Amino acid sequence: MVGEKVTISTRTLQWKCVESRTYNKRLYYERFILAPLLKGQADTIGIAMRRALLAETEGTRITRAKFEQIPHEFSTIMGSQESVHQILMNLKAIVLRSNLYGTHTASICVKGPREVTAQDILLPIAVEIIDNTQHIASLKEPIDLYIELEIERNRGYRRHLPNAFQDGSYPIDAIFGPVITANHSVHSYGNETSKQEILFLEIWTNGSLTPKEALHEASRNLIDFFIPFLHAEEENFPEEEKFPEELNQHRATLPLLTFTFYESFPKLIQNKTERGFRSFFIDQCEFPPKIYNCLKKANIHTLWDLLSKSEEDLMKMEHFSIEDLRQIVDKYCPFFITNKTEIL
């Protein structure tokens, strides 16, 4: 960024693209600026936009493949240079573009010898392959290769469980998000009394969306998140729904763990505790990625949401373990106490 000259308005907040590159069909890059901003605003916007770009933008991927007469994922296919596992990895890398929601079917039906590429996939209408040259398999003999595929539009990353296959149908790990990576940086200018900032935002995408399109989608998603707050009445929170009686039999027996406020808190803090913790988001808690992702998937966004949950509620979260629960308690022991000093 040293030596670059960027012309910006000193009055009206505006953004523009200052650099754009296309490396190939599956790698786009653009750099944007937003200015002028007051001190501290650039980081506030940059952090939120980066999270929205990486986690909230949607994409379409192949999520399942079905082969005929294949006993397991690591089987070899007579006449094919690749094993089933290698073909699945090649299918995972294929980038699609679509506005269709839900699960849809596609297929590959070819006869060797030949090279099988993404161009050989028979897709539903309104689904487009970004790079038709992506390799799938090399057939060295005159064999028939038929693969049934499922495609889905979603967001984030989905990892399939080991051995989660049936009747020759194999789930495929899916990276739905079109944004490969995103970075933000801040440039400050002006004197100490009137310092302003410029936000630089760099975005790399896989070609299913351009960086500008990804930026627009992430911005809309962020706006949608905050619209409910514009219509919500102060302190108007819905009552907790009761746990369905018919599901009680499936609840695990866990060590009793109830969060309460630390007794030595100053009175001023105690009087404003609920409001304070409702405005303290788990993004600020520096949890390990695994714990953070589990909490977000369970719609736990603030520290108050977390402390309102029982240990049984937390342990019902997918991929959440007793070790994760212990980390939460250990991290906040200066602020909270439990009626059990040790989690067994």
mmCIF file of C-alpha atoms in Angstrom, residues 88-330:
data_model
loop_
_atom_site.group_PDB
_atom_site.id
_atom_site.type_symbol
_atom_site.label_atom_id
_atom_site.label_comp_id
_atom_site.label_asym_id
_atom_site.label_seq_id
_atom_site.Cartn_x
_atom_site.Cartn_y
_atom_site.Cartn_z
ATOM 1 C CA LEU A 88 -14.926 -37.898 -5.076
ATOM 2 C CA MET A 89 -12.111 -35.413 -4.367
ATOM 3 C CA ASN A 90 -12.252 -34.216 -7.979
ATOM 4 C CA LEU A 91 -16.027 -33.769 -7.743
ATOM 5 C CA LYS A 92 -15.570 -31.793 -4.517
ATOM 6 C CA ALA A 93 -13.381 -29.265 -6.363
ATOM 7 C CA ILE A 94 -15.951 -28.513 -9.081
ATOM 8 C CA VAL A 95 -17.353 -24.986 -8.832
ATOM 9 C CA LEU A 96 -21.001 -24.385 -9.793
ATOM 10 C CA ARG A 97 -23.110 -21.263 -10.115
ATOM 11 C CA SER A 98 -26.859 -21.369 -9.484
ATOM 12 C CA ASN A 99 -29.756 -19.610 -7.771
ATOM 13 C CA LEU A 100 -31.661 -22.842 -7.148
ATOM 14 C CA TYR A 101 -32.397 -23.807 -3.540
ATOM 15 C CA GLY A 102 -32.920 -27.282 -2.184
ATOM 16 C CA THR A 103 -31.376 -30.530 -3.414
ATOM 17 C CA HIS A 104 -31.256 -31.295 -7.131
ATOM 18 C CA THR A 105 -29.932 -34.215 -9.153
ATOM 19 C CA ALA A 106 -27.315 -34.408 -11.883
ATOM 20 C CA SER A 107 -25.419 -37.261 -13.513
ATOM 21 C CA ILE A 108 -22.369 -38.394 -15.457
ATOM 22 C CA CYS A 109 -22.830 -41.067 -18.146
ATOM 23 C CA VAL A 110 -19.807 -41.685 -20.398
ATOM 24 C CA LYS A 111 -18.013 -44.539 -22.161
ATOM 25 C CA GLY A 112 -14.241 -44.926 -22.256
ATOM 26 C CA PRO A 113 -11.538 -44.696 -23.181
ATOM 27 C CA ARG A 114 -11.548 -40.927 -22.631
ATOM 28 C CA GLU A 115 -10.893 -38.122 -20.186
ATOM 29 C CA VAL A 116 -13.915 -37.293 -18.034
ATOM 30 C CA THR A 117 -14.209 -33.588 -17.177
ATOM 31 C CA ALA A 118 -16.787 -31.267 -15.632
ATOM 32 C CA GLN A 119 -18.203 -30.743 -19.121
ATOM 33 C CA ASP A 120 -19.599 -34.303 -19.006
ATOM 34 C CA ILE A 121 -21.911 -33.530 -16.066
ATOM 35 C CA LEU A 122 -25.575 -33.377 -17.052
ATOM 36 C CA LEU A 123 -26.973 -30.545 -14.939
ATOM 37 C CA PRO A 124 -30.451 -29.157 -14.235
ATOM 38 C CA ILE A 125 -31.488 -25.975 -16.001
ATOM 39 C CA ALA A 126 -30.140 -22.788 -14.337
ATOM 40 C CA VAL A 127 -27.021 -24.541 -12.993
ATOM 41 C CA GLU A 128 -23.747 -23.518 -14.618
ATOM 42 C CA ILE A 129 -20.240 -25.006 -14.393
ATOM 43 C CA ILE A 130 -17.603 -22.317 -13.938
ATOM 44 C CA ASP A 131 -14.703 -24.303 -15.428
ATOM 45 C CA ASN A 132 -15.660 -27.115 -17.854
ATOM 46 C CA THR A 133 -12.053 -28.352 -18.027
ATOM 47 C CA GLN A 134 -11.904 -29.507 -14.386
ATOM 48 C CA HIS A 135 -10.681 -33.120 -14.349
ATOM 49 C CA ILE A 136 -12.826 -35.941 -12.893
ATOM 50 C CA ALA A 137 -11.399 -39.263 -14.134
ATOM 51 C CA SER A 138 -9.270 -40.945 -16.823
ATOM 52 C CA LEU A 139 -10.866 -44.012 -18.422
ATOM 53 C CA LYS A 140 -8.201 -46.201 -20.069
ATOM 54 C CA GLU A 141 -10.501 -48.996 -21.238
ATOM 55 C CA PRO A 142 -13.891 -49.149 -23.025
ATOM 56 C CA ILE A 143 -15.962 -49.179 -19.841
ATOM 57 C CA ASP A 144 -19.225 -47.419 -18.951
ATOM 58 C CA LEU A 145 -19.046 -44.919 -16.100
ATOM 59 C CA TYR A 146 -22.335 -43.802 -14.555
ATOM 60 C CA ILE A 147 -22.476 -41.565 -11.479
ATOM 61 C CA GLU A 148 -25.599 -40.039 -9.940
ATOM 62 C CA LEU A 149 -24.945 -36.678 -8.278
ATOM 63 C CA GLU A 150 -26.754 -34.460 -5.807
ATOM 64 C CA ILE A 151 -26.149 -30.710 -5.846
ATOM 65 C CA GLU A 152 -27.192 -28.223 -3.197
ATOM 66 C CA ARG A 153 -27.017 -24.503 -2.511
ATOM 67 C CA ASN A 154 -25.996 -23.503 1.004
ATOM 68 C CA ARG A 155 -23.435 -21.519 2.986
ATOM 69 C CA GLY A 156 -20.352 -22.303 5.054
ATOM 70 C CA TYR A 157 -18.654 -25.697 5.190
ATOM 71 C CA ARG A 158 -20.219 -29.119 5.619
ATOM 72 C CA ARG A 159 -18.114 -32.097 6.655
ATOM 73 C CA HIS A 160 -19.546 -35.583 6.260
ATOM 74 C CA LEU A 161 -19.187 -38.212 8.965
ATOM 75 C CA PRO A 162 -16.774 -41.125 8.412
ATOM 76 C CA ASN A 163 -18.390 -44.198 6.821
ATOM 77 C CA ALA A 164 -21.564 -42.224 6.076
ATOM 78 C CA PHE A 165 -22.335 -44.113 2.888
ATOM 79 C CA GLN A 166 -25.091 -46.451 1.813
ATOM 80 C CA ASP A 167 -25.802 -48.494 -1.333
ATOM 81 C CA GLY A 168 -22.855 -47.007 -3.193
ATOM 82 C CA SER A 169 -23.894 -43.445 -2.312
ATOM 83 C CA TYR A 170 -21.156 -41.297 -0.775
ATOM 84 C CA PRO A 171 -21.480 -37.835 0.826
ATOM 85 C CA ILE A 172 -18.908 -35.242 -0.252
ATOM 86 C CA ASP A 173 -17.442 -32.533 1.954
ATOM 87 C CA ALA A 174 -18.744 -29.236 0.618
ATOM 88 C CA ILE A 175 -17.240 -25.758 0.812
ATOM 89 C CA PHE A 176 -20.306 -23.767 -0.264
ATOM 90 C CA GLY A 177 -18.959 -20.247 0.208
ATOM 91 C CA PRO A 178 -17.725 -18.577 -2.997
ATOM 92 C CA VAL A 179 -15.230 -16.400 -1.065
ATOM 93 C CA ILE A 180 -11.829 -18.095 -0.818
ATOM 94 C CA THR A 181 -10.421 -15.504 1.556
ATOM 95 C CA ALA A 182 -10.961 -11.881 2.558
ATOM 96 C CA ASN A 183 -8.744 -9.367 4.340
ATOM 97 C CA HIS A 184 -9.221 -5.838 5.597
ATOM 98 C CA SER A 185 -6.731 -3.140 6.502
ATOM 99 C CA VAL A 186 -6.996 0.418 7.804
ATOM 100 C CA HIS A 187 -5.158 3.580 6.774
ATOM 101 C CA SER A 188 -5.360 6.580 9.086
ATOM 102 C CA TYR A 189 -4.805 10.197 8.061
ATOM 103 C CA GLY A 190 -5.273 13.667 9.503
ATOM 104 C CA ASN A 191 -4.023 15.171 12.758
ATOM 105 C CA GLU A 192 -4.713 14.036 16.334
ATOM 106 C CA THR A 193 -7.778 16.232 16.719
ATOM 107 C CA SER A 194 -9.473 15.232 13.442
ATOM 108 C CA LYS A 195 -8.150 11.787 12.523
ATOM 109 C CA GLN A 196 -10.026 9.848 9.836
ATOM 110 C CA GLU A 197 -9.677 6.376 8.362
ATOM 111 C CA ILE A 198 -9.851 4.553 5.037
ATOM 112 C CA LEU A 199 -10.990 0.919 4.999
ATOM 113 C CA PHE A 200 -9.302 -1.339 2.423
ATOM 114 C CA LEU A 201 -11.102 -4.621 1.733
ATOM 115 C CA GLU A 202 -9.487 -7.403 -0.353
ATOM 116 C CA ILE A 203 -11.619 -10.287 -1.653
ATOM 117 C CA TRP A 204 -10.682 -13.467 -3.516
ATOM 118 C CA THR A 205 -13.499 -15.642 -4.964
ATOM 119 C CA ASN A 206 -13.731 -18.976 -6.792
ATOM 120 C CA GLY A 207 -15.491 -17.557 -9.857
ATOM 121 C CA SER A 208 -19.060 -18.518 -8.948
ATOM 122 C CA LEU A 209 -19.407 -14.901 -7.779
ATOM 123 C CA THR A 210 -17.205 -11.946 -8.554
ATOM 124 C CA PRO A 211 -15.776 -10.164 -5.496
ATOM 125 C CA LYS A 212 -18.171 -7.257 -6.147
ATOM 126 C CA GLU A 213 -21.164 -9.625 -6.213
ATOM 127 C CA ALA A 214 -19.948 -11.298 -3.008
ATOM 128 C CA LEU A 215 -19.594 -7.891 -1.351
ATOM 129 C CA HIS A 216 -23.175 -6.966 -2.310
ATOM 130 C CA GLU A 217 -24.565 -10.268 -1.000
ATOM 131 C CA ALA A 218 -22.642 -10.051 2.278
ATOM 132 C CA SER A 219 -23.840 -6.465 2.770
ATOM 133 C CA ARG A 220 -27.478 -7.462 2.225
ATOM 134 C CA ASN A 221 -27.127 -10.325 4.696
ATOM 135 C CA LEU A 222 -25.683 -7.998 7.345
ATOM 136 C CA ILE A 223 -28.539 -5.536 6.836
ATOM 137 C CA ASP A 224 -31.085 -8.363 7.177
ATOM 138 C CA PHE A 225 -29.546 -9.360 10.522
ATOM 139 C CA PHE A 226 -30.108 -5.878 11.990
ATOM 140 C CA ILE A 227 -33.568 -5.109 10.605
ATOM 141 C CA PRO A 228 -35.349 -6.909 13.522
ATOM 142 C CA PHE A 229 -33.653 -4.563 15.998
ATOM 143 C CA LEU A 230 -35.259 -1.569 14.287
ATOM 144 C CA HIS A 231 -38.724 -2.929 15.098
ATOM 145 C CA ALA A 232 -38.060 -4.546 18.467
ATOM 146 C CA GLU A 233 -39.363 -2.963 21.647
ATOM 147 C CA GLU A 234 -36.814 -2.448 24.376
ATOM 148 C CA GLU A 235 -36.442 -5.443 26.685
ATOM 149 C CA ASN A 236 -39.154 -7.276 24.735
ATOM 150 C CA PHE A 237 -37.668 -10.763 24.692
ATOM 151 C CA PRO A 238 -39.734 -13.920 24.058
ATOM 152 C CA GLU A 239 -40.154 -16.375 26.860
ATOM 153 C CA GLU A 240 -38.131 -19.570 26.657
ATOM 154 C CA GLU A 241 -39.996 -22.404 25.031
ATOM 155 C CA LYS A 242 -40.439 -25.498 27.162
ATOM 156 C CA PHE A 243 -38.549 -28.594 26.180
ATOM 157 C CA PRO A 244 -40.940 -31.068 24.486
ATOM 158 C CA GLU A 245 -42.051 -33.706 26.979
ATOM 159 C CA GLU A 246 -41.737 -36.547 24.462
ATOM 160 C CA LEU A 247 -38.023 -35.784 24.028
ATOM 161 C CA ASN A 248 -37.176 -35.882 27.717
ATOM 162 C CA GLN A 249 -36.308 -39.563 27.481
ATOM 163 C CA HIS A 250 -33.442 -38.736 25.129
ATOM 164 C CA ARG A 251 -31.803 -36.194 27.430
ATOM 165 C CA ALA A 252 -28.465 -37.316 28.792
ATOM 166 C CA THR A 253 -27.713 -37.292 32.507
ATOM 167 C CA LEU A 254 -24.945 -34.759 33.052
ATOM 168 C CA PRO A 255 -23.199 -33.218 36.058
ATOM 169 C CA LEU A 256 -25.315 -30.379 37.423
ATOM 170 C CA LEU A 257 -23.853 -27.053 36.365
ATOM 171 C CA THR A 258 -25.722 -23.818 36.900
ATOM 172 C CA PHE A 259 -24.152 -20.426 36.115
ATOM 173 C CA THR A 260 -24.751 -17.681 38.660
ATOM 174 C CA PHE A 261 -23.289 -14.229 38.970
ATOM 175 C CA TYR A 262 -20.136 -13.948 40.982
ATOM 176 C CA GLU A 263 -21.060 -12.744 44.456
ATOM 177 C CA SER A 264 -18.220 -10.260 44.772
ATOM 178 C CA PHE A 265 -19.295 -8.206 41.755
ATOM 179 C CA PRO A 266 -19.714 -4.536 42.605
ATOM 180 C CA LYS A 267 -23.320 -3.474 43.076
ATOM 181 C CA LEU A 268 -23.206 -1.132 40.120
ATOM 182 C CA ILE A 269 -22.183 -4.008 37.830
ATOM 183 C CA GLN A 270 -24.751 -6.364 39.329
ATOM 184 C CA ASN A 271 -27.575 -3.904 38.727
ATOM 185 C CA LYS A 272 -26.705 -3.717 35.023
ATOM 186 C CA THR A 273 -25.518 -7.276 34.523
ATOM 187 C CA GLU A 274 -28.272 -8.508 32.222
ATOM 188 C CA ARG A 275 -28.093 -5.533 29.901
ATOM 189 C CA GLY A 276 -24.290 -5.685 29.860
ATOM 190 C CA PHE A 277 -24.101 -9.340 28.948
ATOM 191 C CA ARG A 278 -26.815 -9.004 26.330
ATOM 192 C CA SER A 279 -24.519 -6.576 24.516
ATOM 193 C CA PHE A 280 -21.383 -8.732 24.962
ATOM 194 C CA PHE A 281 -21.097 -10.955 21.880
ATOM 195 C CA ILE A 282 -19.324 -14.316 21.815
ATOM 196 C CA ASP A 283 -17.143 -12.957 18.996
ATOM 197 C CA GLN A 284 -15.405 -10.979 21.754
ATOM 198 C CA CYS A 285 -14.875 -14.026 23.992
ATOM 199 C CA GLU A 286 -11.898 -15.450 22.064
ATOM 200 C CA PHE A 287 -13.281 -18.978 22.148
ATOM 201 C CA PRO A 288 -11.465 -21.674 20.133
ATOM 202 C CA PRO A 289 -12.942 -22.045 16.623
ATOM 203 C CA LYS A 290 -14.673 -25.342 17.472
ATOM 204 C CA ILE A 291 -16.536 -23.879 20.484
ATOM 205 C CA TYR A 292 -17.358 -20.653 18.621
ATOM 206 C CA ASN A 293 -18.832 -22.545 15.642
ATOM 207 C CA CYS A 294 -20.900 -24.816 17.921
ATOM 208 C CA LEU A 295 -22.361 -21.808 19.746
ATOM 209 C CA LYS A 296 -23.172 -19.923 16.544
ATOM 210 C CA LYS A 297 -24.928 -22.957 15.047
ATOM 211 C CA ALA A 298 -27.049 -23.154 18.209
ATOM 212 C CA ASN A 299 -28.057 -19.466 17.803
ATOM 213 C CA ILE A 300 -26.027 -18.425 20.858
ATOM 214 C CA HIS A 301 -24.802 -14.948 19.938
ATOM 215 C CA THR A 302 -24.234 -13.141 23.245
ATOM 216 C CA LEU A 303 -22.777 -14.004 26.624
ATOM 217 C CA TRP A 304 -26.290 -13.720 28.058
ATOM 218 C CA ASP A 305 -27.516 -16.350 25.581
ATOM 219 C CA LEU A 306 -24.711 -18.624 26.732
ATOM 220 C CA LEU A 307 -25.374 -18.178 30.441
ATOM 221 C CA SER A 308 -29.086 -18.738 29.942
ATOM 222 C CA LYS A 309 -28.398 -22.270 28.759
ATOM 223 C CA SER A 310 -28.124 -25.261 31.075
ATOM 224 C CA GLU A 311 -25.266 -27.731 30.819
ATOM 225 C CA GLU A 312 -27.650 -30.189 29.184
ATOM 226 C CA ASP A 313 -28.609 -27.632 26.540
ATOM 227 C CA LEU A 314 -24.952 -27.039 25.726
ATOM 228 C CA MET A 315 -24.088 -30.716 25.608
ATOM 229 C CA LYS A 316 -26.872 -31.366 23.103
ATOM 230 C CA MET A 317 -25.071 -29.174 20.561
ATOM 231 C CA GLU A 318 -23.511 -31.043 17.671
ATOM 232 C CA HIS A 319 -19.769 -31.803 18.101
ATOM 233 C CA PHE A 320 -19.765 -30.164 21.572
ATOM 234 C CA SER A 321 -17.904 -32.137 24.290
ATOM 235 C CA ILE A 322 -17.495 -32.024 28.059
ATOM 236 C CA GLU A 323 -13.967 -30.656 27.483
ATOM 237 C CA ASP A 324 -15.472 -27.710 25.611
ATOM 238 C CA LEU A 325 -17.842 -27.107 28.518
ATOM 239 C CA ARG A 326 -14.909 -27.135 30.944
ATOM 240 C CA GLN A 327 -13.082 -24.531 28.830
ATOM 241 C CA ILE A 328 -16.058 -22.177 29.046
ATOM 242 C CA VAL A 329 -16.259 -22.522 32.822
ATOM 243 C CA ASP A 330 -12.491 -22.135 33.306
#
